[in-house]
Coordinates of C-alpha atoms in Angstrom, one line a residue:
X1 CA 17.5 -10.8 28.6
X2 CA 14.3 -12.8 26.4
X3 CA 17.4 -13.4 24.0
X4 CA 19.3 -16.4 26.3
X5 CA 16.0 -18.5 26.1
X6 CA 14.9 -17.3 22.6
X7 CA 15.1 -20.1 19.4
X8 CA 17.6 -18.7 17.2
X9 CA 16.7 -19.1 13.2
X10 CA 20.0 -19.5 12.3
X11 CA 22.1 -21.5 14.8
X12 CA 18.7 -23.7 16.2
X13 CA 17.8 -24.5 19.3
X14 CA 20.1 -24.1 22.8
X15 CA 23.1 -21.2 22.3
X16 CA 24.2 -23.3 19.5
X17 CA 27.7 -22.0 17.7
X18 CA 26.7 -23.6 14.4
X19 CA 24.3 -22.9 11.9
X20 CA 21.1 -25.3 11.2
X21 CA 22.8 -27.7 8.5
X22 CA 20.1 -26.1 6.3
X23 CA 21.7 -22.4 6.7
X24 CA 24.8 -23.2 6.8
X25 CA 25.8 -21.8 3.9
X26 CA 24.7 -18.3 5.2
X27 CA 27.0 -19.4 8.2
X28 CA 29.7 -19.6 6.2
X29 CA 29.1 -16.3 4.5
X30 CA 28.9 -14.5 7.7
X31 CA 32.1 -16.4 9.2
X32 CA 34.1 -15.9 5.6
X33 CA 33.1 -12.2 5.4
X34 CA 34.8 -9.3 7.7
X35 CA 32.9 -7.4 9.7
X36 CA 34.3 -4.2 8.1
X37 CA 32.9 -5.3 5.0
X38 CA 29.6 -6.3 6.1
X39 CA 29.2 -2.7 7.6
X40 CA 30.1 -1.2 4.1
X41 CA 27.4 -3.1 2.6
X42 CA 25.0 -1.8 5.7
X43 CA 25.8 1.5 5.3
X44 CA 25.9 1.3 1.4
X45 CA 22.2 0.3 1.5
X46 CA 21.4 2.8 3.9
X47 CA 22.9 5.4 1.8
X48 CA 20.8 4.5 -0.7
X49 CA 17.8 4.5 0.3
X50 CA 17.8 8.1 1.8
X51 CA 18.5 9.3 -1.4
X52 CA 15.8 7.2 -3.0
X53 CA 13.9 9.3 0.1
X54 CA 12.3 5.8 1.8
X55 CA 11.8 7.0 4.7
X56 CA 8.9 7.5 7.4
X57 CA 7.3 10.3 9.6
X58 CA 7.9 9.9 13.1
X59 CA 4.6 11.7 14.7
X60 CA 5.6 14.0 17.6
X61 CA 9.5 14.0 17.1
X62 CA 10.7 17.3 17.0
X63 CA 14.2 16.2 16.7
X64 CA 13.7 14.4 13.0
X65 CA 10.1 14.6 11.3
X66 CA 11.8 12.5 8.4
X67 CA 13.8 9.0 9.2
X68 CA 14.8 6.1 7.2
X69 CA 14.1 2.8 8.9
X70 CA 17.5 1.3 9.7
X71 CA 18.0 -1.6 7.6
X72 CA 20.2 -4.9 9.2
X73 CA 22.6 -6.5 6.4
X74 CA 21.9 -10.3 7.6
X75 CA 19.1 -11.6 6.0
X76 CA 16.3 -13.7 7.6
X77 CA 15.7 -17.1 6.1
X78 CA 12.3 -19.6 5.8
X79 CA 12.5 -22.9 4.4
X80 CA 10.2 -23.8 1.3
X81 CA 8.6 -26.3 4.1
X82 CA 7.7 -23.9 6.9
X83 CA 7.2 -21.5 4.3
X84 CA 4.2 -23.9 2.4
X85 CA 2.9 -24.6 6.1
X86 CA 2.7 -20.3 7.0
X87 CA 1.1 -20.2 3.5
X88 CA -1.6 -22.1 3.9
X89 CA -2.8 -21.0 7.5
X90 CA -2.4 -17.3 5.7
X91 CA -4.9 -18.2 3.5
X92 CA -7.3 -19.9 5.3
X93 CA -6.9 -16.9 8.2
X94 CA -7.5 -14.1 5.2
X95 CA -10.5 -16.1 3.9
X96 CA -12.3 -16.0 7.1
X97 CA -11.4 -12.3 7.2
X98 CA -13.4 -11.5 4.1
X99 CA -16.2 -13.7 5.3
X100 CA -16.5 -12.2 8.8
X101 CA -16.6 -8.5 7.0
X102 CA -19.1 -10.0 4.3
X103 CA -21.1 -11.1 7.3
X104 CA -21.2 -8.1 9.9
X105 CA -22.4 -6.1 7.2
X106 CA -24.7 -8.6 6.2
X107 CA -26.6 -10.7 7.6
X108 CA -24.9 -11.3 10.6
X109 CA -24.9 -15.0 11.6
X110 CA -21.7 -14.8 13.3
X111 CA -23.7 -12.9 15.6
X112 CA -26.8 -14.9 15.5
X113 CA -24.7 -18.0 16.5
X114 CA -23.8 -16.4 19.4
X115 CA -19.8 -16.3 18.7
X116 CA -19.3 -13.2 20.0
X117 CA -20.7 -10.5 21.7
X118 CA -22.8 -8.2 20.0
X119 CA -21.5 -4.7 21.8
X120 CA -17.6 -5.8 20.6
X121 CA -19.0 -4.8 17.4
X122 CA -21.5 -2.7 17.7
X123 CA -20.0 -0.2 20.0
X124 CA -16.9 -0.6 18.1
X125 CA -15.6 2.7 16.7
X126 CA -14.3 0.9 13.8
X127 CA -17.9 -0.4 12.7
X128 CA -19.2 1.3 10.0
X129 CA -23.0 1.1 10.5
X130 CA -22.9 3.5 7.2
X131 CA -21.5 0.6 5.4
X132 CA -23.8 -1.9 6.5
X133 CA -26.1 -3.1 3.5
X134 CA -23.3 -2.2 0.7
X135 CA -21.1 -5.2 -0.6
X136 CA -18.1 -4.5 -3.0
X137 CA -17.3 -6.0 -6.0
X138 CA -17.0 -9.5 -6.3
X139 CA -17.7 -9.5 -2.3
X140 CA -14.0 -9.3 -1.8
X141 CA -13.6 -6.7 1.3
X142 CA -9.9 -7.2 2.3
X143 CA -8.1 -6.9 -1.0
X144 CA -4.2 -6.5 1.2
X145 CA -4.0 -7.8 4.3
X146 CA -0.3 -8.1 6.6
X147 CA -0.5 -10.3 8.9
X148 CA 1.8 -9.9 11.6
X149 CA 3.8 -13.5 13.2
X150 CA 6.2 -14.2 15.4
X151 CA 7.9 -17.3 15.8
X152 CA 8.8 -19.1 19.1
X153 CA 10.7 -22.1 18.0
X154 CA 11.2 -24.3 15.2
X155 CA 7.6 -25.1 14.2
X156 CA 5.9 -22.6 16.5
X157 CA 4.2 -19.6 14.3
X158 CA 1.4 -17.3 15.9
X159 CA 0.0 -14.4 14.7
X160 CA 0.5 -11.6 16.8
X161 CA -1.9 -8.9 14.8
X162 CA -4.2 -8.2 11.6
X163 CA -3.6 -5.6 9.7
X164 CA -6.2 -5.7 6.9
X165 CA -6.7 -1.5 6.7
X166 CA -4.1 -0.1 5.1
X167 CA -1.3 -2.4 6.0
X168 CA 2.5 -0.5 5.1
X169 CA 5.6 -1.6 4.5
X170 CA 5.9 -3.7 1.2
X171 CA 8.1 -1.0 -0.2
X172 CA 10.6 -2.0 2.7
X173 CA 10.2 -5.5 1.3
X174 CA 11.3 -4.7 -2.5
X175 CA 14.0 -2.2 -1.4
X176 CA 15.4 -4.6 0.8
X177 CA 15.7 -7.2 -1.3
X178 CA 16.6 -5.1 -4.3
X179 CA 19.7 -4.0 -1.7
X180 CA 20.5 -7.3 -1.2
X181 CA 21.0 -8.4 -4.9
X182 CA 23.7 -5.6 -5.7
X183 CA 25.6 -5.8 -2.6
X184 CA 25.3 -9.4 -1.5
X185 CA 25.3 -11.3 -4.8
X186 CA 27.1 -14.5 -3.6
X187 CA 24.1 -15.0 -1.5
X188 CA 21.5 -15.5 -4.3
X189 CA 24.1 -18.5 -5.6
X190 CA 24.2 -20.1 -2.6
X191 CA 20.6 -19.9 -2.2
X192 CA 17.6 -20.3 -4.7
X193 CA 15.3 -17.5 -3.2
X194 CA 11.9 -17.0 -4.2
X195 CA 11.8 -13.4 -6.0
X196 CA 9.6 -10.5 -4.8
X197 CA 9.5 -8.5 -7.2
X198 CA 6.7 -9.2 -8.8
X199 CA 4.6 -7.6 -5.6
X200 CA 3.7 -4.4 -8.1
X201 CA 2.4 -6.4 -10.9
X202 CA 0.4 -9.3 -8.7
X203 CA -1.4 -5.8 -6.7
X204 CA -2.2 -4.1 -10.3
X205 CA -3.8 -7.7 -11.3
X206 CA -5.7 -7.6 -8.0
X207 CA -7.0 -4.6 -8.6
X208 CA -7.9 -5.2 -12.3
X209 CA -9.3 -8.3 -11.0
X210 CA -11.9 -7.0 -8.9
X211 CA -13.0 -3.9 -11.1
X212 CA -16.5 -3.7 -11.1
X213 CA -18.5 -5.6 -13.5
X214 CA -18.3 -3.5 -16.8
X215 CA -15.0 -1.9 -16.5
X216 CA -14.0 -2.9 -19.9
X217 CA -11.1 -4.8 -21.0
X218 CA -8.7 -2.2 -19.0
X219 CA -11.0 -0.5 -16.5
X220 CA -8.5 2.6 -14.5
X221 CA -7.0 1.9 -11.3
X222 CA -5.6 4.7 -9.1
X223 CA -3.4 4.9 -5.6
X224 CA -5.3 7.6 -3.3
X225 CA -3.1 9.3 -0.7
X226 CA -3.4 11.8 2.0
X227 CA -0.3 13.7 0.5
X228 CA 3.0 14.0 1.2
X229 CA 3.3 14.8 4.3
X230 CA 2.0 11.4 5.3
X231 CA 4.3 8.7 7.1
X232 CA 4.2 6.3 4.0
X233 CA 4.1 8.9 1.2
X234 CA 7.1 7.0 0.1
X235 CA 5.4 4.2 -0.3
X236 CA 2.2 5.4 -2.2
X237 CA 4.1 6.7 -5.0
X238 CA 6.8 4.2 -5.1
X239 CA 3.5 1.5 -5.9
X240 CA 2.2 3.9 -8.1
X241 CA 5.2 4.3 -10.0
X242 CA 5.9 0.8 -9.8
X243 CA 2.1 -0.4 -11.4
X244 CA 3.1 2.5 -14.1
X245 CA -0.5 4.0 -12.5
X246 CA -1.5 7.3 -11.6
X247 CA -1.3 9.0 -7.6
X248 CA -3.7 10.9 -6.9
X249 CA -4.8 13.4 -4.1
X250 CA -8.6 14.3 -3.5
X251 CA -8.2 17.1 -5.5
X252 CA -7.3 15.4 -8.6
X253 CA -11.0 13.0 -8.1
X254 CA -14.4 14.5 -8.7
X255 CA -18.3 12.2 -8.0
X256 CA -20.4 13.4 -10.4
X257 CA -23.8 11.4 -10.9
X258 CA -22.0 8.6 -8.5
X259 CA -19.5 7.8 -10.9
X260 CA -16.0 9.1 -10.3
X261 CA -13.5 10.8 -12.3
X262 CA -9.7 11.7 -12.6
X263 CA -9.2 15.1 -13.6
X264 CA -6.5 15.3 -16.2
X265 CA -4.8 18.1 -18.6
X266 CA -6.5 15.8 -21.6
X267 CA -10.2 16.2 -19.3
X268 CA -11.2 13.6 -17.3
X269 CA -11.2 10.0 -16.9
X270 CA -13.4 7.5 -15.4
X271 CA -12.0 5.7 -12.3
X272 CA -13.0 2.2 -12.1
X273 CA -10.4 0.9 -9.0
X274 CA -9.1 2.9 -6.1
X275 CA -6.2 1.6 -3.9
X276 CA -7.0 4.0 -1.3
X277 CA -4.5 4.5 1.9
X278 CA -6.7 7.1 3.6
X279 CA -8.2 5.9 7.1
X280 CA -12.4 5.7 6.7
X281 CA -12.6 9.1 8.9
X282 CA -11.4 10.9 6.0
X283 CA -12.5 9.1 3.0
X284 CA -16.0 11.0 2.2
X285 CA -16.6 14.1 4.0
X286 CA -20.3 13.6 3.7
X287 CA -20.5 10.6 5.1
X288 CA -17.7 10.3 7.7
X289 CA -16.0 13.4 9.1
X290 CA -17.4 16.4 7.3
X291 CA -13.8 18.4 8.2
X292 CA -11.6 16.2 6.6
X293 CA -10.3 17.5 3.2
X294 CA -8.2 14.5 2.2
X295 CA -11.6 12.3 0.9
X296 CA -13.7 13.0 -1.9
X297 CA -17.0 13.9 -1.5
X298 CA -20.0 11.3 -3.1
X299 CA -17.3 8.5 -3.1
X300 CA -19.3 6.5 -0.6
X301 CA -22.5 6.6 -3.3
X302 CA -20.5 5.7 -6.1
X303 CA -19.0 2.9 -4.2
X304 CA -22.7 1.7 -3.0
X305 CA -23.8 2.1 -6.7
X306 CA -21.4 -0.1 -7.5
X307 CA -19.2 2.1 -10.0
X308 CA -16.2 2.1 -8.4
X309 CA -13.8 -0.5 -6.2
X310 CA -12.4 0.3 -3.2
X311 CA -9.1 -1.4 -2.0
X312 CA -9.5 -2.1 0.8
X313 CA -13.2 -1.6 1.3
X314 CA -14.4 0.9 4.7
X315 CA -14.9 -0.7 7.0
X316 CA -12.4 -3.3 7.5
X317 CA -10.8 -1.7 10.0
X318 CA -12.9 -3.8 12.6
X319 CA -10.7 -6.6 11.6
X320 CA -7.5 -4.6 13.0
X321 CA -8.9 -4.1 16.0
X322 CA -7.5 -6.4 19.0
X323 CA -10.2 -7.5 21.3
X324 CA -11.5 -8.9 17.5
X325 CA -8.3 -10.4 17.1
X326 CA -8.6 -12.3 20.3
X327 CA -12.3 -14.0 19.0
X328 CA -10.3 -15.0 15.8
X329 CA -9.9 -18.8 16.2
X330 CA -13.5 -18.8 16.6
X331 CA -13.9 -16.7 13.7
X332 CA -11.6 -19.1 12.0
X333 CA -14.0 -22.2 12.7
X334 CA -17.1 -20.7 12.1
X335 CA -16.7 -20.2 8.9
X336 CA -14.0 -22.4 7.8
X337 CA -15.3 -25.2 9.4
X338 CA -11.8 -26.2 10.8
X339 CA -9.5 -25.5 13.0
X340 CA -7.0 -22.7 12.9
X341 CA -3.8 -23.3 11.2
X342 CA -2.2 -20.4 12.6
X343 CA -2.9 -20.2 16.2
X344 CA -3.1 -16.9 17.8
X345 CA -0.9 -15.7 21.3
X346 CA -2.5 -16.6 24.1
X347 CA -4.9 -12.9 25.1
X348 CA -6.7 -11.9 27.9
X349 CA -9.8 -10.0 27.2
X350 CA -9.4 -7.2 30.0
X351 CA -13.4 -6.2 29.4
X352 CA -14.0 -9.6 30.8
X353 CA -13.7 -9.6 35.0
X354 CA -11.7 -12.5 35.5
X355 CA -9.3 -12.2 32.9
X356 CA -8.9 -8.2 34.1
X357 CA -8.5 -9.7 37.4
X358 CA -5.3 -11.5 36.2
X359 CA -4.0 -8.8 34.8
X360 CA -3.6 -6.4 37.5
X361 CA -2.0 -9.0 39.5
X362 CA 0.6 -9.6 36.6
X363 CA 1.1 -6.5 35.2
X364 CA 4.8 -7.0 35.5
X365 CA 4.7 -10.2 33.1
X366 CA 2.4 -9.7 30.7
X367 CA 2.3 -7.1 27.6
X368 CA -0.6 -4.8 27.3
X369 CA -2.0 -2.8 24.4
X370 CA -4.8 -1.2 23.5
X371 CA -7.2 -2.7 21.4
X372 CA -7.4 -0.1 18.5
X373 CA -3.5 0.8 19.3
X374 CA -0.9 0.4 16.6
X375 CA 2.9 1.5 16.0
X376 CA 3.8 0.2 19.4
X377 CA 2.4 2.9 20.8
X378 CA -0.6 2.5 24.2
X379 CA 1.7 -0.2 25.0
X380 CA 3.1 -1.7 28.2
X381 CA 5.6 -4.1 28.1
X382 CA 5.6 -5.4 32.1
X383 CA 9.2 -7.2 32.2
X384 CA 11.0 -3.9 31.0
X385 CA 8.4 -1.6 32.5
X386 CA 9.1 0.9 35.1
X387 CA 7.1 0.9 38.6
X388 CA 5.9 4.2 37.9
X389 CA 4.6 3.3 34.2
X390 CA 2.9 -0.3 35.6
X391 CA 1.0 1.7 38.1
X392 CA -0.3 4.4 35.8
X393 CA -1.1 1.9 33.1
X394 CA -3.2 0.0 36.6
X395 CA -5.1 2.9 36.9
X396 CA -5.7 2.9 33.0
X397 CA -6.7 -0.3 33.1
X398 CA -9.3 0.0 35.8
X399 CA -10.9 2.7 34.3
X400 CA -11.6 1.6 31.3
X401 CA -10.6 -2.2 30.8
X402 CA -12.6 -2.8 27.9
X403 CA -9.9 -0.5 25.7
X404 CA -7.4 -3.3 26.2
X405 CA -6.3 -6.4 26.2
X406 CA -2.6 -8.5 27.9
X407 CA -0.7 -11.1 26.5
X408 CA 1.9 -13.1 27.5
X409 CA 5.4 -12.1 27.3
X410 CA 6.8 -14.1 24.3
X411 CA 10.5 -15.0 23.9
X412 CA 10.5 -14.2 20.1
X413 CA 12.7 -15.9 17.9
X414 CA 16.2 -14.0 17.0
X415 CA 18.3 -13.7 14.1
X416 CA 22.2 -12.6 14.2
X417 CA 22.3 -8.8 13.5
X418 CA 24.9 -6.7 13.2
X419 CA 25.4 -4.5 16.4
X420 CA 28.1 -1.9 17.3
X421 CA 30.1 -5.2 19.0
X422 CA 29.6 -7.5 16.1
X423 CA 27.1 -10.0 15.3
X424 CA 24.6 -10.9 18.2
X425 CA 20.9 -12.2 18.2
X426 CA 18.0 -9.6 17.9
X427 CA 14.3 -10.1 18.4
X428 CA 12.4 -10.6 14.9
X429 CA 8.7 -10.3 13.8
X430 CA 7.1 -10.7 10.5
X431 CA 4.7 -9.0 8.1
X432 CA 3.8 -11.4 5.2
X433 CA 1.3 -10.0 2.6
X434 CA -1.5 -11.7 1.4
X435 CA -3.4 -10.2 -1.9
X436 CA -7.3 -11.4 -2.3
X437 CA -8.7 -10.6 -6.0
X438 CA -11.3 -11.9 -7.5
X439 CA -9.0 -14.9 -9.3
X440 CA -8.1 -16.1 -5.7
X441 CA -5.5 -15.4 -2.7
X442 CA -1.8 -15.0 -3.3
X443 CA 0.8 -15.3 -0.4
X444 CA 3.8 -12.7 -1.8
X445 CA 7.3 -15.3 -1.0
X446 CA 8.5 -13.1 1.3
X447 CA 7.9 -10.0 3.7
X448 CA 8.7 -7.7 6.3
X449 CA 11.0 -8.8 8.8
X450 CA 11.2 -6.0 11.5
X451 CA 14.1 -6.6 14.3
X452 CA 14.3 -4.9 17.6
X453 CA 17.9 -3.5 17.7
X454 CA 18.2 -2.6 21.1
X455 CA 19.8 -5.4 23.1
X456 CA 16.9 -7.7 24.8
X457 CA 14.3 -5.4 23.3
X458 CA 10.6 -7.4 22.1
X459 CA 9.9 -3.9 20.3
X460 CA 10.3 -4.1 16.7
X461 CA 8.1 -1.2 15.6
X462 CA 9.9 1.7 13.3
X463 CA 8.5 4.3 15.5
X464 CA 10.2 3.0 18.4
X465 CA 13.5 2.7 17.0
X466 CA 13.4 -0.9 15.1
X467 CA 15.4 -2.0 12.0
X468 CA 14.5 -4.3 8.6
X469 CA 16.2 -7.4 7.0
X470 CA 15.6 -9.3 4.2
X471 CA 13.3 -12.3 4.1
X472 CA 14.6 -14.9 2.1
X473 CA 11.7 -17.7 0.8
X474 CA 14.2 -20.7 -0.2
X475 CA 12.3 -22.5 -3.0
X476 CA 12.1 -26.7 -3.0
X477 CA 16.1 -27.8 -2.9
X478 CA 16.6 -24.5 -1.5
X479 CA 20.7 -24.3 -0.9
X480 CA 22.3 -25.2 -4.0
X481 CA 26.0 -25.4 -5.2
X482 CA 24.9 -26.2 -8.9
X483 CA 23.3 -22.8 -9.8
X484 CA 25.5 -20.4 -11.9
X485 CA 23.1 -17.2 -11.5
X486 CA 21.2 -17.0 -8.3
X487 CA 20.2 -13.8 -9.2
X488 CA 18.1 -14.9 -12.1
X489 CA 16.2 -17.5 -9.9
X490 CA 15.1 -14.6 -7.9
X491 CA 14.8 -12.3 -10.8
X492 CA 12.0 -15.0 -12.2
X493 CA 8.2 -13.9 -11.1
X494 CA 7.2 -16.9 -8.6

């Protein structure tokens, strides 16, 4: 089991039986408080949110379309020091994002330089040649980014994926933590946690923020989705309803003389910002798929005329893609200048001969996905891999290596969770968010932390039967005895 040799965040370094001295007030919390009641509170939360209806679509599951992501009662803690040094290689990671998106559809002198090969982008499905020439307002391209960690040991961060699409899960974040304040108050005065929930009003002052250039005062901002039958419907009209702005459908948007409007019962409305969670494919029938009838048609010419904002902007999806992920401390230097502050996991590029090489013969070690795979899904995980499944994902692999890439099996960090015997390590990752406007990048204090409840399991993923915790951001002097209302140091916008 990856757990015996794994760094636990709570107890430190070798099977420990005590907390880090920093934590140990959450040791004593879990010691003082019986497991009875800690399952209350679990289920208490859980309760709640399937009646607030959080929940997600599980794609091909006949047994239950609708599920809510089980959520693990123990929270997950960062210091205010590890947390200042994640912060700033977040920032300089999402910086060179934008600028390597600025500069494929631009002038290209990433390419020019030689840094990578030309075919990784231009035969990338997720290049938008349609998009090339056009540059959003105020040049920002990925407005949300979640960039995915894990953590290996006390100082060891990489990041294991980019999500700067439509990155999910941010309502998991605020519900979470909103759980957490009602049933485990004592915890906020033992700690001084940095508060989340200002995450609605920081997006709807990104959004304002890169309006384009004659928006007025209080230019419209809008949250597009695909509908409800979506996996994250939940989530599109829980940040609409949270930013007090409208959801809309393409039904409710109309292009007319490449501006676009909001039909209303008062008549309509000029649109000035769109945070759209639609995939590219569907966004503009006549200029990606002309089937889809979730996109408005003429968006993409009101976007190039500059009339409208698109968060984030088509395209980006490039930057998701894995075999880019792997080029991304060169990415990094180019246009940073410096070296990466967040390293990546070590990848093997399986379009290149000797690194496919190495892969077949260690299929049963390594972990293997495919480069425009998410959800956990296209994924081998050799250790806990069948025979049967190694040797059809060979075959895979042979065929068309280019579609994927290996990485080393990590032993991810753990954090106690509560399991049908009691409390015993689980597997962690972590989704931070990271908002880029036009007044500069903001690291939210906190995130998704997704835990692999399965004994032994490295698979966190929702879809494949993972849970969430709390992340706790502990502010300078973080455990304090002193503080008479936690709550109202987290209630206070950081």
């Amino acid at each position: 089991m990856g757990t015996r040799r794994a760094f636990d965040e709570i107890m430190g370094k070798g099977g420990s039986t005590t907390p880090r001295p920093e934590l140990a007030a959450l040791g004593a919390w879990l010691d003082e408080t019986p497991d009875a009641e800690l399952r209350r509170r679990q289920q208490s939360a859980e309760a709640t949110f399937r009646q607030l209806g959080i929940t997600f679509a599980v794609y091909g599951d006949s047994d239950a379309s609708e599920r809510i992501i089980p959520f693990d009662i123990v929270p997950r803690i960062f210091l205010a020091d590890e947390w200042a040094r994640l912060s700033e290689g977040l920032v300089q990671r999402v910086e060179a994002i934008n600028c390597f998106l600025d500069d494929i559809y631009g002038e290209r002198k990433i390419l020019k330089a030689g840094v990578l090969p030309e075919d990784l982008i231009f035969g990338n499905p997720q290049f938008r040649p349609e998009i090339a020439g056009m540059r959003p307002p105020h040049g920002i391209w990925a407005h949300i980014c979640g960039i995915d960690l894990v953590r290996t040991g006390p100082d060891e961060f990489f990041v294991l994926e980019d999500n700067a699409r439509t990155p999910s899960g941010v309502s998991y974040m605020l519900e979470n933590r909103e759980a957490m304040l009602r049933l485990c108050p004592e915890l906020f005065r033992e700690f001084r946690v940095a508060a989340v929930d200002s995450y609605p009003d920081r997006l709807l002052e990104t959004m304002k923020s890169v309006a384009p250039h004659g928006s007025g005062q209080n230019p419209v901002c809008v949250v597009l989705t695909p509908g409800h039958f979506n996996s994250a419907y939940y989530e599109h009209s829980f940040l609409a309803d949270s930013m007090g702005i409208e959801l809309v459908e393409a039904a409710d948007l109309v292009v007319d003389d490449d501006i676009v409007w909001m039909r209303t019962i008062a008549g309509r409305v000029k649109v000035d910002v769109i945070y759209r969670r639609i995939d590219d494919d569907y966004l503009d029938p006549l200029v990606f798929r002309p089937d889809s009838m979730l996109g408005v048609p003429g968006l993409i010419a009101a976007y190039a005329a500059g009339n409208v904002a698109l968060l984030n902007a088509p395209g980006n999806g490039i930057a998701d893609d894995k075999a880019i992920y792997s080029y991304m401390p060169e990415i990094v230097r180019f246009y940073s200048g410096g070296e990466p502050k967040l390293p990546n996991v070590e990848t093997w590029r399986c379009r290149e001969p000797q690194a496919l090489k190495y892969v077949l013969d260690n299929l049963k070690d390594v972990v293997v996905k495919l480069v425009d795979g998410s959800g956990g899904y296209g994924m081998l995980v050799g250790p806990t891999a069948s025979k049967a499944e190694i040797e059809t994902f060979r075959a895979a692999l042979i065929a068309e290596p280019h579609r994927y890439i290996a990485q080393p099996t990590l032993a991810l960090s753990t954090v106690p969770t509560l399991s049908d015997s009691g409390l015993a390590p689980r597997h962690v990752d972590f989704r931070p968010f990271v908002l880029t406007g036009s007044k500069g990048i903001q690291v939210v204090p906190g995130g998704l932390t997704r835990v692999a409840l399965k004994q032994g399991s490295l698979v966190v993923n929702s879809s494949q039967g993972g849970g969430t915790k709390d992340s706790f951001v502990l502010m300078d002097g973080g455990n304090t005895q002193t503080q008479t209302q936690g709550g109202m140091t987290q209630g206070q916008k950081s």
